[in-house]
Amino acid sequence: MKAPQTTQTERLRIALRGAVQGVGFRPAVYRLAVELRLSGWVRNTRGGLEIEVEGQSDQLLQFQNRLRTSRPPAAVIAAEETFRVAPRDSLGFEILLSQAGTSAEKLTLPAIVPDIATCADCQAEVLDPQNRRFGYSFTNCTQCGPRYTIVLDIPYDRPNTTMREFPLCPLCRREYESFEDRRFHAQPNTCAGCGPNLWLSPVEPGSADLFLQVAAALKNGKIVALKGIGGFQLLVDARDSIAVDRLRVRKQRDHKPLAVLMPSLSCIHEYCEVSAEEEDLLTSAAAPIVLLTPKASSDIAPEVAQQSSCLGVMLPYSPVHHLLMAHYPYPVVATSGNLAGEPIATDNDEASVRLEQVADLFVLHNRPIARACDDSVVRWMDGAQILRRARGYAPLPVKVPYRLRPVLAVGGHLKNTIAIGFGQQVWLSQHIGDLDSPEAREQFERTIEDLCKLYRFQPEVIVSDLHPDYAPTAWAQRYAKAFGLPCEQVQHHQAHVASCAADNGITGSYLGVAWDGAGFGTDGTIWGSEFFACTEGRYERIASLRPFALPGGQTAMRDCSRPAAGLLWKVLGSVAARRSIQPQIAAMLKYGINSPESSSMGRLFDAVAYLCGASEHNLYEGQSAMLLEKAIGPLQTEQAYEIEHAQGRGNWCSLVEAMLADRSTGVDLAMISARFHNALVDWMLEVARRSKLKKVVLSGGVFQNAYLVRRSRRLLEAAGFEVFSHRQVPANDGGLALGQAVLAGMIH
Ligand SMILES: [Zn+2]
Ligand SMILES: [Zn+2]
Ligand SMILES: [Zn+2]
């Protein structure tokens, strides 16, 4: 007779793919199986995680349900498969040693988890004098600690991390092996008895506690180089103008805003306006730098972020930060440990040389950093938008709505990231940065090599930008030639739009809006205000700004009077324009010397910022646009200038005339800036209506502007459009590689 279903013994094999290693998944599975008295095993594989469980069918059902509802918070499941296999009468449940990949597992690449900010339990331990980890800077558990920055190979097990140099002491081993412990199978588990240690250089003779010395140095205006999770940070008291200024001079970073580490949320509230959403971002596992609106009265030195509307703030995310802030509970500038244009330093010896002229004191440790990872930057706009994607987010894959052949995308020249894509996923590297210096280009090559090695990835196609002068374009061509691979090129703004569409999982037809600084167009001119009617990888350019001249080419990116001259030349005519343009620039315009025409929205912002008196220069990329946005302040108005739309061109002539009239009659800057921003959104709405498309996708560096993003969303949605902005990757060139990978990798 057949036994009733409920009492039948069954065995299941469950395969999970995604970010499942290094988040405490195996211990969680173990605990659940033991609790439900199931036998079997769990192990990491190259593809993810594999489980076999055996027991009564109703218990197995419970196991599956609870596995779905109570998985570790940092885990991301990309795919799940369950098979029934023959029962084996197994006894007990165990965590097996990881298995090397089988060919079937190569169908999906495994995901490595990003670094996770110190959890509340570990934070409490390092600050508790009664705890054995009191004051220990490398404390972590299955819920927190370094991951991506210590992984040397997969599967994610201690011998495959930079912790392999530190054998577990008996106490740590006991924690690691006992399933009721928070550190059960925590791969980087460690303590002062067996793990890495921290020291100062130069050593002060007869000195006190290390953190007391660091606190004293900061108090005395010294610059401290701290070896952190993903590289060195430079610290200085954020309230000390002279010290901040010295840091700027030594780092050769003239005006770019600096990020500030603050001891607690309550301290952040003292200095900045913080919404509930921004609080969530600050306290999230990624613990990024969040761009906040600073309060008017503040003792933060103006030198920290003088030319910016925002202050970048973060909370302590490592035990070292918590211990430092416990000894020095004040705002401290924490910026990447590098010189301008160079990548962040990660190695003790390298940092001692490169930062020798910058830092007065070094806080060093002996846990190697497997790969450089800057702090990420996020801004809350119409949702959280990542502006720099690195520590805490990289290398989580983006699930895309297409099947891709193995594709390597090399990104753009500025804010570079690279990406590898395969199946329905794209892994975007951490932020590498601008590729002007040889050090940065070396880092670019190292990152490609690293990602390919880590994921055992071999591209079948390489894709770059169309721009012949971008360093990655030349690299891609050399590499493709050397390995006999096809090399494709994707137009800059098409890649932007494809990136945002993939970011939001969109297929079908949509209107792609790419408003940007500059990108090489298919007609050889510089584009930057593109509207595309997009259908499954086909792009029809249906509108853009009327082009204007940029006298001096590259120089016009820094000197805002040049794009302004380009506008005036056409609006006022050459005779009238000469009165407000420098003679040599007028000559360039007259004879067309080094004055390329461009439809760049970024340069239109620069020109307008100049003409209304908001800014004269871009001392860093996007500075003038940021000041123009800042100028609006709390003003709310529906008033707008007009961009006339005809034959696919947005004409800014009447906009510039109206603005000059406003300026001459003393209309204030806030109103001028709001009318300009509103005109752009009205134009977007006009093009969207004419396009007859229902979905609107916003990408490109100009959409780092919160006023523009919020207003675009509000007006477009009110008119019945569905609006998509970036979520997982940046709207700026840091997200370009995702779009390139999708367009070149897509299997039709
Ligand atoms: Zn922890
Ligand atoms: Zn130990
Ligand atoms: Zn761009």
Coordinates of N, CA and C in Angstrom, one line a residue, residues 6 24 35 68 76 91 102 145 204 231 358 364 378 401 446 478 494 505 584 598 641 643:
T6 N 2.2 12.9 3.2 CA 2.9 13.7 4.3 C 4.0 13.0 5.0
G24 N 26.6 34.8 4.7 CA 26.1 34.0 5.8 C 25.0 33.1 5.3
E35 N 17.2 22.7 12.5 CA 16.0 23.0 13.2 C 14.8 22.1 12.7
R68 N 13.0 30.9 1.4 CA 12.6 32.1 0.6 C 12.3 33.3 1.4
V76 N 21.4 38.3 -2.8 CA 20.6 38.7 -4.0 C 20.5 37.4 -4.8
L91 N 22.4 10.9 7.1 CA 22.3 11.2 8.5 C 23.0 12.6 8.8
T102 N 31.5 22.6 -12.4 CA 31.3 21.7 -13.4 C 30.9 22.5 -14.7
G145 N 31.3 43.2 7.1 CA 32.8 43.1 6.9 C 33.2 43.2 5.5
E204 N 55.4 57.4 17.3 CA 55.8 58.4 18.3 C 56.4 57.7 19.5
G231 N 41.0 51.0 0.2 CA 42.1 51.8 -0.2 C 42.4 52.9 0.9
V358 N 51.8 64.3 1.2 CA 50.4 64.7 1.5 C 50.1 64.5 3.0
L364 N 48.5 52.3 9.3 CA 48.7 51.2 8.4 C 48.2 49.9 9.0
V378 N 26.0 58.7 -3.5 CA 24.6 58.5 -3.9 C 23.9 59.9 -3.6
P401 N 17.3 42.6 -19.5 CA 16.1 41.9 -20.2 C 16.5 41.2 -21.5
R446 N 44.3 46.7 -15.2 CA 44.3 45.8 -14.1 C 42.9 45.3 -13.8
R478 N 43.3 47.5 -29.9 CA 44.6 46.7 -29.8 C 44.3 45.3 -29.3
Q494 N 23.7 56.7 -27.3 CA 22.9 55.5 -27.4 C 23.3 54.6 -26.2
G505 N 15.2 47.4 -16.7 CA 14.6 46.2 -17.3 C 13.6 46.5 -18.4
Q584 N 40.0 87.9 -29.1 CA 40.5 86.7 -29.8 C 39.5 85.6 -29.9
S598 N 28.6 72.2 -31.5 CA 28.1 71.1 -30.6 C 26.7 71.3 -30.2
Y641 N 11.3 80.1 -19.7 CA 11.6 80.6 -21.0 C 11.1 79.6 -22.0
I643 N 12.0 77.2 -25.5 CA 12.9 76.6 -26.5 C 11.9 76.3 -27.7

